[in-house]
Short mmCIF file of C-alpha atoms in Angstrom, two decimals:
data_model
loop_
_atom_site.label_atom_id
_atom_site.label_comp_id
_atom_site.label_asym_id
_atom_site.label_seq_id
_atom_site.Cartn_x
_atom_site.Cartn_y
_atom_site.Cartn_z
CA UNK Z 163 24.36 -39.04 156.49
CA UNK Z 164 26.03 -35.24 157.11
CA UNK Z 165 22.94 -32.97 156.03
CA UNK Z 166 24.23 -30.74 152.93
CA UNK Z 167 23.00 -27.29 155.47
CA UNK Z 168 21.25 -26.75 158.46
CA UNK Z 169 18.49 -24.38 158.68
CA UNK Z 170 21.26 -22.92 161.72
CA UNK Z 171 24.04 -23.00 159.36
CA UNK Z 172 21.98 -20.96 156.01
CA UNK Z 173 20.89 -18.28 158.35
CA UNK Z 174 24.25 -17.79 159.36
CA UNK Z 175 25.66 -17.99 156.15
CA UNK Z 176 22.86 -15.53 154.24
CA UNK Z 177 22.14 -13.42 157.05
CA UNK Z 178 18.64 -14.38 157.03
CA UNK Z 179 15.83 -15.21 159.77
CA UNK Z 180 15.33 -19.39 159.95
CA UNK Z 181 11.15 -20.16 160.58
CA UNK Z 182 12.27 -23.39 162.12
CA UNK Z 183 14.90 -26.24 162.30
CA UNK Z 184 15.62 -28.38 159.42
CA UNK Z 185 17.90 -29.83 157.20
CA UNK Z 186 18.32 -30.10 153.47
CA UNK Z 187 20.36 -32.05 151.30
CA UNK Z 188 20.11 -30.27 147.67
CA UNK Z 189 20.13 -26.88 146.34
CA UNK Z 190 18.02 -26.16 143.28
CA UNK Z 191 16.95 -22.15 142.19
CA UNK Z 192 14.81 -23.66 139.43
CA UNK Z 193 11.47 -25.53 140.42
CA UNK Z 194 11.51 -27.73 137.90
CA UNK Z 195 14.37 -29.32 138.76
CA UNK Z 196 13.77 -29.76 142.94
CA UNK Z 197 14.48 -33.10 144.05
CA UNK Z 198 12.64 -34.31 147.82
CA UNK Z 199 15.01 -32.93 150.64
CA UNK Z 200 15.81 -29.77 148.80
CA UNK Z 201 16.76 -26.21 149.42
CA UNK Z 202 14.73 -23.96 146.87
CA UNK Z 203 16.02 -20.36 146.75
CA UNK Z 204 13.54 -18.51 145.12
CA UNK Z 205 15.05 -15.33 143.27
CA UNK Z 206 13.23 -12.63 141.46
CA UNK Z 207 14.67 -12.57 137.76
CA UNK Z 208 13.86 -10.58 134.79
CA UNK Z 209 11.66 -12.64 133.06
CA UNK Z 210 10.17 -14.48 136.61
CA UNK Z 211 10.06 -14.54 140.35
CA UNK Z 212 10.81 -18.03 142.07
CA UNK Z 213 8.22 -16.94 144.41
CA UNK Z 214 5.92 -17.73 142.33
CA UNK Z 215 6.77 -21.05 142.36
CA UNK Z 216 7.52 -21.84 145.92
CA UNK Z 217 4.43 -24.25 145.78
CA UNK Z 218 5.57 -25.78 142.99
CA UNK Z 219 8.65 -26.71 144.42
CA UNK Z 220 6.91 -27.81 147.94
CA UNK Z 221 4.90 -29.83 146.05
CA UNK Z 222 8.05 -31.76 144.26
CA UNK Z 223 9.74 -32.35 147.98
CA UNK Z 224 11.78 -28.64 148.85
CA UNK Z 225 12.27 -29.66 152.40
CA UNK Z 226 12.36 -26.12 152.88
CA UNK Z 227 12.56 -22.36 150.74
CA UNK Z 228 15.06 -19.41 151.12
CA UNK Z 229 13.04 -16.25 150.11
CA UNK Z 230 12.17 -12.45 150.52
CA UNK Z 231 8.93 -12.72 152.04
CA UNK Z 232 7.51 -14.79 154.71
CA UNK Z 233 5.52 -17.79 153.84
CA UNK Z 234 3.47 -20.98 155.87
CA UNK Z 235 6.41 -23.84 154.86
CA UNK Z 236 10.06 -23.86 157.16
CA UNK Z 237 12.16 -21.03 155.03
CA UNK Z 238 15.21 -18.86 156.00
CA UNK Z 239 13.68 -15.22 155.05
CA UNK Z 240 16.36 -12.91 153.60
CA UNK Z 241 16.55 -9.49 152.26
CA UNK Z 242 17.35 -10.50 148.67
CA UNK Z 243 17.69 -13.61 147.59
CA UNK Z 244 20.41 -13.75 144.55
CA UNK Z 245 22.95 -12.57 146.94
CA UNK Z 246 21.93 -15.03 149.72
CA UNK Z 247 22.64 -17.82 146.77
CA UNK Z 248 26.02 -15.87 146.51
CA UNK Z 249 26.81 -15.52 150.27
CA UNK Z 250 25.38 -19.08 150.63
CA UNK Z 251 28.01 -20.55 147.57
CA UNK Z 252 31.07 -18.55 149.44
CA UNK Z 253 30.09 -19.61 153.10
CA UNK Z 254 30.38 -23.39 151.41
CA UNK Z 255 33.74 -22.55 150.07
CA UNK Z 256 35.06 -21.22 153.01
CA UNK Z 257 34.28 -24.58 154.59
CA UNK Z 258 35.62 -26.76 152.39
CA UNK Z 259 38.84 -28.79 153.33
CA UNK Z 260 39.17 -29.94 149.56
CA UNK Z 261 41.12 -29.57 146.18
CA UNK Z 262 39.57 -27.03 144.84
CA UNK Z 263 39.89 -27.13 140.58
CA UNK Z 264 38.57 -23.92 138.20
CA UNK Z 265 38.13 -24.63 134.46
CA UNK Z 266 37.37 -22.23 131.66
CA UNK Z 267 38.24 -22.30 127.76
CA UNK Z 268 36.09 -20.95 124.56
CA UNK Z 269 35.68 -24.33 124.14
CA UNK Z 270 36.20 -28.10 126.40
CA UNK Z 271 35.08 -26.58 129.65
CA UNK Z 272 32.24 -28.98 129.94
CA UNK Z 273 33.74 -32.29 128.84
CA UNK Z 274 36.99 -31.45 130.72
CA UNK Z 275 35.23 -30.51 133.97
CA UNK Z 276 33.44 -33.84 133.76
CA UNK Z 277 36.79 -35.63 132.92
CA UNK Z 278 38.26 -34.16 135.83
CA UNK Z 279 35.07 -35.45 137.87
CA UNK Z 280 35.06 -38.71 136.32
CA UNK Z 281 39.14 -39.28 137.31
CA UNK Z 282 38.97 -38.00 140.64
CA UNK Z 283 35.21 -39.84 141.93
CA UNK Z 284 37.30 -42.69 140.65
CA UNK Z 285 40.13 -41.98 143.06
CA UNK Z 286 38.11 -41.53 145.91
CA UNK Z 287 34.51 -42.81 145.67
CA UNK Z 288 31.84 -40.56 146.44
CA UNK Z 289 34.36 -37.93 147.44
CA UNK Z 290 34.28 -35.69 144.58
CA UNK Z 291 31.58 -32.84 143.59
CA UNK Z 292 31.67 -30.94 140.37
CA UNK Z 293 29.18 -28.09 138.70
CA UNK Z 294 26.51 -30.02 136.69
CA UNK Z 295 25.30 -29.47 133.48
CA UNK Z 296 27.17 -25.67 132.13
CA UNK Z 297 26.13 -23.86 135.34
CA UNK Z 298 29.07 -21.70 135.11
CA UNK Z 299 28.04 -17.88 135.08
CA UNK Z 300 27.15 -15.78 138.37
CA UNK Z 301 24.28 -17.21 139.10
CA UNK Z 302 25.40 -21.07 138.36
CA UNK Z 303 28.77 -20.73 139.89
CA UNK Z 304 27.44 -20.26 143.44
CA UNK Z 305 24.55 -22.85 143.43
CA UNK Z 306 27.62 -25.04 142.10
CA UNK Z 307 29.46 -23.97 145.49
CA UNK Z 308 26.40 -24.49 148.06
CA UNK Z 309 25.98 -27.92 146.40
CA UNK Z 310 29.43 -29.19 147.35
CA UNK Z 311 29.42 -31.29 150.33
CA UNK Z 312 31.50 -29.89 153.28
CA UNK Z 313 33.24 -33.87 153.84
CA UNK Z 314 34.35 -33.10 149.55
CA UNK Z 315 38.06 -33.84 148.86
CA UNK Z 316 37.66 -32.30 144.97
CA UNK Z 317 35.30 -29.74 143.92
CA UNK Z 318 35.49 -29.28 139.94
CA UNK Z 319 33.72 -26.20 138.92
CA UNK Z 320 33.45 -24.65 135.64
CA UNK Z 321 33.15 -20.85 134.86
CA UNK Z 322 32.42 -19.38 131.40
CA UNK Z 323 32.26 -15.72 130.03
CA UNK Z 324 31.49 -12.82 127.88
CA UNK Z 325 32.72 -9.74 128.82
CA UNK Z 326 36.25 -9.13 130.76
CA UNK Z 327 35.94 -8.93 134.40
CA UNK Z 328 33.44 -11.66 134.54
CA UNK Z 329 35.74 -14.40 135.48
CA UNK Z 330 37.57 -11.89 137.86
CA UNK Z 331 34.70 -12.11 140.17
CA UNK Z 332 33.74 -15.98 139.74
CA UNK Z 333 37.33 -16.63 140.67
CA UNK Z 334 37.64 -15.00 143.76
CA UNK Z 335 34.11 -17.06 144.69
CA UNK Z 336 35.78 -20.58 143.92
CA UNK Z 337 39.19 -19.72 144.97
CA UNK Z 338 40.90 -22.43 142.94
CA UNK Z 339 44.18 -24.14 143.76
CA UNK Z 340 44.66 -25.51 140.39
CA UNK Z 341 43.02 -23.11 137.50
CA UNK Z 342 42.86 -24.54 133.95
CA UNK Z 343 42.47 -23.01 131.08
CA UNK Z 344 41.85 -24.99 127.99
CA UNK Z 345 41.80 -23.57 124.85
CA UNK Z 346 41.59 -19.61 123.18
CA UNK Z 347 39.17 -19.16 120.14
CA UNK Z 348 36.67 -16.68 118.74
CA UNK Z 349 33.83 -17.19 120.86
CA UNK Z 350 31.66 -13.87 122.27
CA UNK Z 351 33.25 -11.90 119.38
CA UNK Z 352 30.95 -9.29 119.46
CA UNK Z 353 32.15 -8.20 122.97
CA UNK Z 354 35.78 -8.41 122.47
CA UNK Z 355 37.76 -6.23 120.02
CA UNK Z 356 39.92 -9.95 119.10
CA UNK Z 357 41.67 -13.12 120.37
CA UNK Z 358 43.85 -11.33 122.55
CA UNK Z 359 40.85 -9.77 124.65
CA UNK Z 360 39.73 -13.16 125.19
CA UNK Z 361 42.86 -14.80 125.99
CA UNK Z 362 43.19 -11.60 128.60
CA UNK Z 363 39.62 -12.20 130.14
CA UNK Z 364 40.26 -16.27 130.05
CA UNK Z 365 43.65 -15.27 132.48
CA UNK Z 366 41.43 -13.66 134.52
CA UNK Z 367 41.01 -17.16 136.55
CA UNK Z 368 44.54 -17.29 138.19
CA UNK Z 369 43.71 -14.16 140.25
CA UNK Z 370 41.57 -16.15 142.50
CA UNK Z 371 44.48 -18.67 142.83
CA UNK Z 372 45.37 -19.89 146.47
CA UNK Z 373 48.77 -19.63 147.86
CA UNK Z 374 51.07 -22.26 145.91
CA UNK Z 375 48.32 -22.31 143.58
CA UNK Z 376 48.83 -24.03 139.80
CA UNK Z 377 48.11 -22.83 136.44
CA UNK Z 378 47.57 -25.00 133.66
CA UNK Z 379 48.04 -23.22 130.01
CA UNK Z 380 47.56 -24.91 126.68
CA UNK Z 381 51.19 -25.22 125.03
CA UNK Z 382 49.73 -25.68 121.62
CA UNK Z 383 47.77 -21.90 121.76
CA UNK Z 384 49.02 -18.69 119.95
CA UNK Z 385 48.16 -17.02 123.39
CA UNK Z 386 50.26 -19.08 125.47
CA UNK Z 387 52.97 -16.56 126.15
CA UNK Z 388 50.38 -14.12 127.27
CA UNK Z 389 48.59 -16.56 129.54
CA UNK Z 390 51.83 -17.58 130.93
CA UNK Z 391 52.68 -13.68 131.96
CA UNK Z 392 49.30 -13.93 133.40
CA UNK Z 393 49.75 -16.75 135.34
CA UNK Z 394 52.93 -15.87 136.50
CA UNK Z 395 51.64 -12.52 138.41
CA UNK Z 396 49.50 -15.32 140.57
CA UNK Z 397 50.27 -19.29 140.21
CA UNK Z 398 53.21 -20.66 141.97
CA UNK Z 399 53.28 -23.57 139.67
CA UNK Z 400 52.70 -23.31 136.23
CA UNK Z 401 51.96 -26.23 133.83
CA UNK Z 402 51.67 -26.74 130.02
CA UNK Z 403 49.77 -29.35 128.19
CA UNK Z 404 49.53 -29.92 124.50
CA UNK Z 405 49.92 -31.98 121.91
CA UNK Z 406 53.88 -30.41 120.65
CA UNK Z 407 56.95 -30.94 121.85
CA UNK Z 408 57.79 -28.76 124.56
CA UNK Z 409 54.88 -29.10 126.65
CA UNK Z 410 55.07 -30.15 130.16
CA UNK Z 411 52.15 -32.56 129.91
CA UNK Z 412 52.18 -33.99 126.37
CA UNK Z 413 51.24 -36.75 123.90
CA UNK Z 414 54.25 -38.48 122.98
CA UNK Z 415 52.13 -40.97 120.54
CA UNK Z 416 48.64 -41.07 119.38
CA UNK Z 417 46.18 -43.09 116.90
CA UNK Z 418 42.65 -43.42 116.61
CA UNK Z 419 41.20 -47.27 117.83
CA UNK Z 420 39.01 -47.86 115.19
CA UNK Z 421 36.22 -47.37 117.54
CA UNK Z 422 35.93 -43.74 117.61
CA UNK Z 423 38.13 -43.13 120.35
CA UNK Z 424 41.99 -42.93 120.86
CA UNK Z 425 44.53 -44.21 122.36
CA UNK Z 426 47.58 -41.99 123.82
CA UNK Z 427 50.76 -42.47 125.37
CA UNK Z 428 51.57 -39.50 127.34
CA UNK Z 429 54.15 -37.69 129.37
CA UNK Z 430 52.66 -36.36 132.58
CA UNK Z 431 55.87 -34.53 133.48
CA UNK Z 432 57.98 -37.58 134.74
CA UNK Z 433 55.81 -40.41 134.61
CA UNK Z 434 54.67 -41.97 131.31
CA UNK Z 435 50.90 -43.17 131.00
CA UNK Z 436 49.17 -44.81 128.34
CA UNK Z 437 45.41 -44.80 128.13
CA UNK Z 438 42.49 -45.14 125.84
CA UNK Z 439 40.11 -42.30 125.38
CA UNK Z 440 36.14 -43.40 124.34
CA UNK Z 441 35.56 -39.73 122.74
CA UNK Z 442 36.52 -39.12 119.16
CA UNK Z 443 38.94 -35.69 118.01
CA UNK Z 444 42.34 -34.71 118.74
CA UNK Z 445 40.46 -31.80 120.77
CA UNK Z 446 39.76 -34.57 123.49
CA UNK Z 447 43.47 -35.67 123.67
CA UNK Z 448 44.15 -32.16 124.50
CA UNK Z 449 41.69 -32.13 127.03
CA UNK Z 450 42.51 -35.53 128.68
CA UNK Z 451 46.17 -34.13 128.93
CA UNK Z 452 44.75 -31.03 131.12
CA UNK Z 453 42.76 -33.80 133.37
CA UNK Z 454 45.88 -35.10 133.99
CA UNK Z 455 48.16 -31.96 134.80
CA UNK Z 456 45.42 -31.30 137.03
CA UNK Z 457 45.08 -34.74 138.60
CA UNK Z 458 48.55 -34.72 139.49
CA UNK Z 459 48.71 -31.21 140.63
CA UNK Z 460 46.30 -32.22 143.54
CA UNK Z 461 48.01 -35.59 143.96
CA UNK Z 462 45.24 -37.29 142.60
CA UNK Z 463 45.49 -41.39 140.36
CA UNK Z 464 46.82 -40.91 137.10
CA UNK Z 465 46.16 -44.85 136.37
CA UNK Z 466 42.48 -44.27 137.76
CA UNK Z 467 42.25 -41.01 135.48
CA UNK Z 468 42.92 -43.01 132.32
CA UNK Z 469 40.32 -45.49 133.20
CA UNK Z 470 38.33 -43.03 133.62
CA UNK Z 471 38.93 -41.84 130.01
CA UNK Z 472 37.81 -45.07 128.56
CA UNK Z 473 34.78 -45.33 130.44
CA UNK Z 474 33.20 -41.78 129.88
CA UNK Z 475 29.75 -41.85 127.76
CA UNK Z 476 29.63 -38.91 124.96
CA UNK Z 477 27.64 -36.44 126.75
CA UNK Z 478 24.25 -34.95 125.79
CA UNK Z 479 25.09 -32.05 123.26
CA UNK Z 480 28.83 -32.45 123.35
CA UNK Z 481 29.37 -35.87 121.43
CA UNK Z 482 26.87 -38.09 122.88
CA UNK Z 483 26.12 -40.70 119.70
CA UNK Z 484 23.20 -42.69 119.20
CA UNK Z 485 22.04 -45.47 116.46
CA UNK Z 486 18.63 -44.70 115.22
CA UNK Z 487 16.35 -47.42 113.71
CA UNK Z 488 14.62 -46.34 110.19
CA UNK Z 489 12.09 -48.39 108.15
CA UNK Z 490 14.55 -50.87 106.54
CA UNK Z 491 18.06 -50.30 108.69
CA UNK Z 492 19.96 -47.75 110.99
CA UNK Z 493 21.82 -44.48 111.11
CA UNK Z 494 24.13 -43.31 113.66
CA UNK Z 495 23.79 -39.46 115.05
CA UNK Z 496 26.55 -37.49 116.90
CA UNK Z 497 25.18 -35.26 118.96
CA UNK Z 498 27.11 -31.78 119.40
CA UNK Z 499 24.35 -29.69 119.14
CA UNK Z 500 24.66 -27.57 122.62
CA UNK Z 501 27.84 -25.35 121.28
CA UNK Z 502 29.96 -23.94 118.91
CA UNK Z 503 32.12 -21.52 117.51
CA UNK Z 504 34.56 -21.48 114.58
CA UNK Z 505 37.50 -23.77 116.73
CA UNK Z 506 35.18 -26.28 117.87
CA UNK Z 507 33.24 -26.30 114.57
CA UNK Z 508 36.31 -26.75 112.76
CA UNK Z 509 37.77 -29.79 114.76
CA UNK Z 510 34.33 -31.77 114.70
CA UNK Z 511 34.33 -31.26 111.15
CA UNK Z 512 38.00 -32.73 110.91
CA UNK Z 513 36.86 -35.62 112.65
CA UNK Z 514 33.70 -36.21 111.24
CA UNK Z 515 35.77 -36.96 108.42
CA UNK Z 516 37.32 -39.98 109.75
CA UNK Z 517 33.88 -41.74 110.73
CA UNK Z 518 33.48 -44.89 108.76
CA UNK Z 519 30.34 -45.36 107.18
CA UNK Z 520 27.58 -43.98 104.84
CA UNK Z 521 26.53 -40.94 103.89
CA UNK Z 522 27.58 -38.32 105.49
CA UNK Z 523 25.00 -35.64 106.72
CA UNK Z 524 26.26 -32.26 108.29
CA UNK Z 525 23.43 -30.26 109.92
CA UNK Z 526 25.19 -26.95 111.19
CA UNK Z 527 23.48 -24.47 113.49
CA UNK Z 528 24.38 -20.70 113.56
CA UNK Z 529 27.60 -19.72 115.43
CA UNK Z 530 25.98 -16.74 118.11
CA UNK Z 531 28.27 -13.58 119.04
CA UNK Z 532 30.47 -13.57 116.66
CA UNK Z 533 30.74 -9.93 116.01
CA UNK Z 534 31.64 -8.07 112.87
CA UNK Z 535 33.35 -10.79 111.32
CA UNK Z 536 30.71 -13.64 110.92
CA UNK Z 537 30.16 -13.73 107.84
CA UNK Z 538 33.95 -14.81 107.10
CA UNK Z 539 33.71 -17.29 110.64
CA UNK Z 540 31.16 -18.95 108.91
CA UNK Z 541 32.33 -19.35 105.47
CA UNK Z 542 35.35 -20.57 106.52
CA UNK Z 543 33.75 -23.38 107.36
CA UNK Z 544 33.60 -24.21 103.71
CA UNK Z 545 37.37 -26.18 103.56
CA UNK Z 546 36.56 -28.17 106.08
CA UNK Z 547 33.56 -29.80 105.35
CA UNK Z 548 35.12 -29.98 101.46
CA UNK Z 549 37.97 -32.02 102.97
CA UNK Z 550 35.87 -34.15 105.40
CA UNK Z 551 33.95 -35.18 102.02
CA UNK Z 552 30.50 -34.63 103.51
CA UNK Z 553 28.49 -35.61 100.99
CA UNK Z 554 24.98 -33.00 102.19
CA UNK Z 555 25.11 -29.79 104.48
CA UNK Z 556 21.54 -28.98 105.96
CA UNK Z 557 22.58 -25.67 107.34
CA UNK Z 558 20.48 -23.49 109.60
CA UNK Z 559 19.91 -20.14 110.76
CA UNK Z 560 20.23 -16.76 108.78
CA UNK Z 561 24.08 -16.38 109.75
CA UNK Z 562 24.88 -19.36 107.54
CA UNK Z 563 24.43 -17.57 104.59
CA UNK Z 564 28.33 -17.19 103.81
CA UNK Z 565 28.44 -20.82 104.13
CA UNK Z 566 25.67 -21.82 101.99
CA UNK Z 567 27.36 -19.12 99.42
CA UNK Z 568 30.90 -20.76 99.68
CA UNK Z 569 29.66 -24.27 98.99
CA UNK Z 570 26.99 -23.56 96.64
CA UNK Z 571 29.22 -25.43 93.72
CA UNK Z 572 30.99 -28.11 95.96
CA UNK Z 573 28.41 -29.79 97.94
CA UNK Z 574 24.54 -30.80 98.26
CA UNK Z 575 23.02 -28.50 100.91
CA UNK Z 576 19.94 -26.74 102.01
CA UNK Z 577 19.92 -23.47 103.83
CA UNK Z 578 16.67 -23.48 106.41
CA UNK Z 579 15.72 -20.87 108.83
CA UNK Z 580 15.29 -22.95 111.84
CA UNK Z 581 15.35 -26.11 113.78
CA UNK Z 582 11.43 -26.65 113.23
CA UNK Z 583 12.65 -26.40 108.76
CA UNK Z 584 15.47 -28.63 109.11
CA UNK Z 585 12.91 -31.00 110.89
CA UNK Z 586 10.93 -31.54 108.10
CA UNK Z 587 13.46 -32.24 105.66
CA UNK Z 588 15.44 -34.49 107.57
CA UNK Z 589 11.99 -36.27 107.43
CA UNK Z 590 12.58 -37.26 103.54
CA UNK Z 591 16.71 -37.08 103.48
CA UNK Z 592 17.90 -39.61 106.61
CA UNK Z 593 18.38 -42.88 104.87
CA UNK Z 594 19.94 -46.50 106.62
CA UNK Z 595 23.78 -46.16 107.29
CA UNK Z 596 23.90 -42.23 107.20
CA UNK Z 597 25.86 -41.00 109.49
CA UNK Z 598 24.21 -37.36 110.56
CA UNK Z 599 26.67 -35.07 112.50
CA UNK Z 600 24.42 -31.86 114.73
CA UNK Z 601 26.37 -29.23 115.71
CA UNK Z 602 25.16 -25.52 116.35
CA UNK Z 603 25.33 -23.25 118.85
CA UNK Z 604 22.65 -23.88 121.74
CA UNK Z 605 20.08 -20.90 120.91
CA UNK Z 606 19.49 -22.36 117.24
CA UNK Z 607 17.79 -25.29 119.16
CA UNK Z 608 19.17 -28.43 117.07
CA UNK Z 609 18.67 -30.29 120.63
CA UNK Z 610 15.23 -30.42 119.29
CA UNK Z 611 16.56 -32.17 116.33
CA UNK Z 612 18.29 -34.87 118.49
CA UNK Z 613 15.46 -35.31 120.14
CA UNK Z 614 13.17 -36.14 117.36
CA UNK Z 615 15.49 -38.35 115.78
CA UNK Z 616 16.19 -40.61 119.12
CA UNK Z 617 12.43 -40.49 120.20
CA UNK Z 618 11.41 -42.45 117.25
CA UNK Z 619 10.12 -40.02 115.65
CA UNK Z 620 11.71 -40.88 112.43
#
């Protein structure tokens, strides 16, 4: 098997000094996550040094360290080690033969970036790489990059942001030939005077574009027009998916399966595709439509990307669902508790509606960096879960005050402080056949709700 680097090939790449020859296979920058045969690049942060843990990381199987300082194990020594991990990710790029596919969005950059993964690995077998987890910001982007394989025909990456110029620099790291954007909402409202700011930093992608490069816009946004101008100062091709008429990539027809999923008969520019989709919401029929503008943009399957689409589990904190056994019966959780914002918030509220079952439980986290208008973000969130019938909001975290205020004479709820609150009384409320949607934004912690309530704990 083709070693991921050479001890030769890192020094090279970072400038550094190697100790000795060897090969690794991984990349990690966090020592809890260091798999045997591993790279660990220990970088001095503000709250730690990965110095410190260089032992830590020997002892879980680092086949070898990049660092500042010299140490007894094989190590490439470097003068700092954040922008070896930077030289490191563009020396990997710069090698690469592949597709090369950018994705960003306030919201879908996860779930399309592992779409896009999913179709393409299905293409060609052990021949795709994408970012894991949401390693998307300026330190995640390049340990993305040194992770890809130099035999890779696709590399997927995501990049997120929250302040302009961000993606400006990620962009000209991953160099994209196809760069997708998937949706504009309020998201990181505190550091943008509105939607327009955002939709002007999300453009930001297409300037790393490659010659004869694509863009891929969402038809359906109030910001396409000023995406497209963006685009058009880079991308040689420009594409539009959505769900109206008029969009290049579009669904012609679509209906839920009675499962929780859809299924969607689309136009992919001139060829027509029908496909089932496992994840519930119209907000993953947009996204599937992007997978496939970009699937065909680098001449990838389309009939292997809708398989794809039916086989992809809900993932961990975007949709994952679980049944949970209680003293006399069940209750099925949909776990979305890893993000959110008013768009995203909205939309799983639409289709929480349309779940068949019990009782239906709401337990809403905070919505983070929203600026000077959260207080009306949040209590517009009152409509939706009126019309969705949920029948008891646990909501959580000081910002949902508006909310609890706006549904104080419409619904059963319970405004809590924290994670560890709504813990306790989801202790006495859960009852068999309830169906209990978690969504909140990552920092309120509702994970630790999932958690609990999948553990057995209940």
């Amino acid at each position: 098997m083709t070693p991921l680097w050479t001890a030769k090939a890192i020094a090279a790449a970072t400038g550094g000094v190697a100790s000795a020859d060897f090969t690794v296979k991984g990349v990690a920058f966090d020592s809890r996550e260091v798999q045997a045969g591993d790279l660990f690049i220990a970088m001095k942060g503000e709250a730690s040094d990965g110095h410190f843990f260089i032992d830590k990381a020997i002892a879980a199987g680092a086949a070898a360290i990049l660092c500042e300082t010299h140490i007894d194990h094989p190590h490439v020594k470097v003068a700092d080690s954040a922008a070896a991990l930077g030289a490191l990710g563009t020396a990997s790029r710069n090698r690469s033969h592949g597709h090369i596919i950018g994705v960003t969005g306030s919201a879908g950059k996860t779930g399309t970036k592992e779409a896009l993964f999913a179709a393409l690995d299905r293409f060609r077998p052990g021949r795709a790489h994408r970012s894991v987890k949401s390693y998307n910001n300026h330190v995640g982007v390049p340990l993305s990059l040194a992770r890809m394989g130099s035999t890779m025909d696709y590399g997927v990456f995501e990049m997120g942001m929250n302040h302009a110029g961000e993606l400006a620099e990620l962009t000209q790291m991953v160099r994209p030939h196809v760069a997708i954007v998937t949706t504009i909402a309020p998201a990181h409202m505190e550091f943008f005077a509105d939607e327009s700011a955002i939709a002007d930093a999300k453009g930001e992608i297409f300037e790393g574009l490659q010659a004869d490069g694509t863009a891929i816009l969402p038809y359906d946004s109030p910001h396409y027009a000023r995406l497209r101008a963006k685009a058009e100062q880079h991308a040689a091709h420009i594409v539009s998916f959505g769900l109206g008429e008029g969009a290049d990539v579009r669904a012609v027809d679509w209906l839920a399966d009675g499962q929780g999923g859809s299924i969607v008969t689309a136009q992919v520019q001139d060829s027509l595709l029908c496909y089932s989709i496992a994840q519930s919401g119209a907000h993953w029929v947009a996204n599937s439509l992007a997978v496939l503008a970009a699937v065909k943009a680098v001449g990838g399957d389309l009939p292997a990307a809708g398989l794809a689409f039916a086989e992809m589990a809900g993932l961990a904190g975007r949709g994952a669902r679980h049944r949970i056994s209680l003293e006399r019966g069940t209750a099925r959780i949909i776990d979305e508790s890893y993000n959110a914002n008013p768009a995203s918030m909205t939309a799983t509220i639409k289709q929480f509606g349309d779940e068949s079952g019990g009782r239906h439980i709401a337990i809403l986290g905070a919505m983070k960096e929203l600026g000077a208008d959260s207080d009306r973000y949040h209590a517009e969130l009152a409509p939706p879960l009126i019309a969705a019938a949920v029948q008891f909001a646990v909501l959580v975290g000081p910002e949902m005050a508006p909310l609890a205020k706006a549904l104080e004479r419409d619904m059963e709820l319970a405004h809590v402080p924290d994670h560890a609150a709504a813990k306790a009384l989801l202790r006495s409320l859960i009852q068999p056949n309830d169906v209990v949607l978690i969504k909140g934004s990552n920092s309120v912690g509702l994970s630790h709700l999932v958690t609990a309530l999948t553990s057995g704990e209940f």
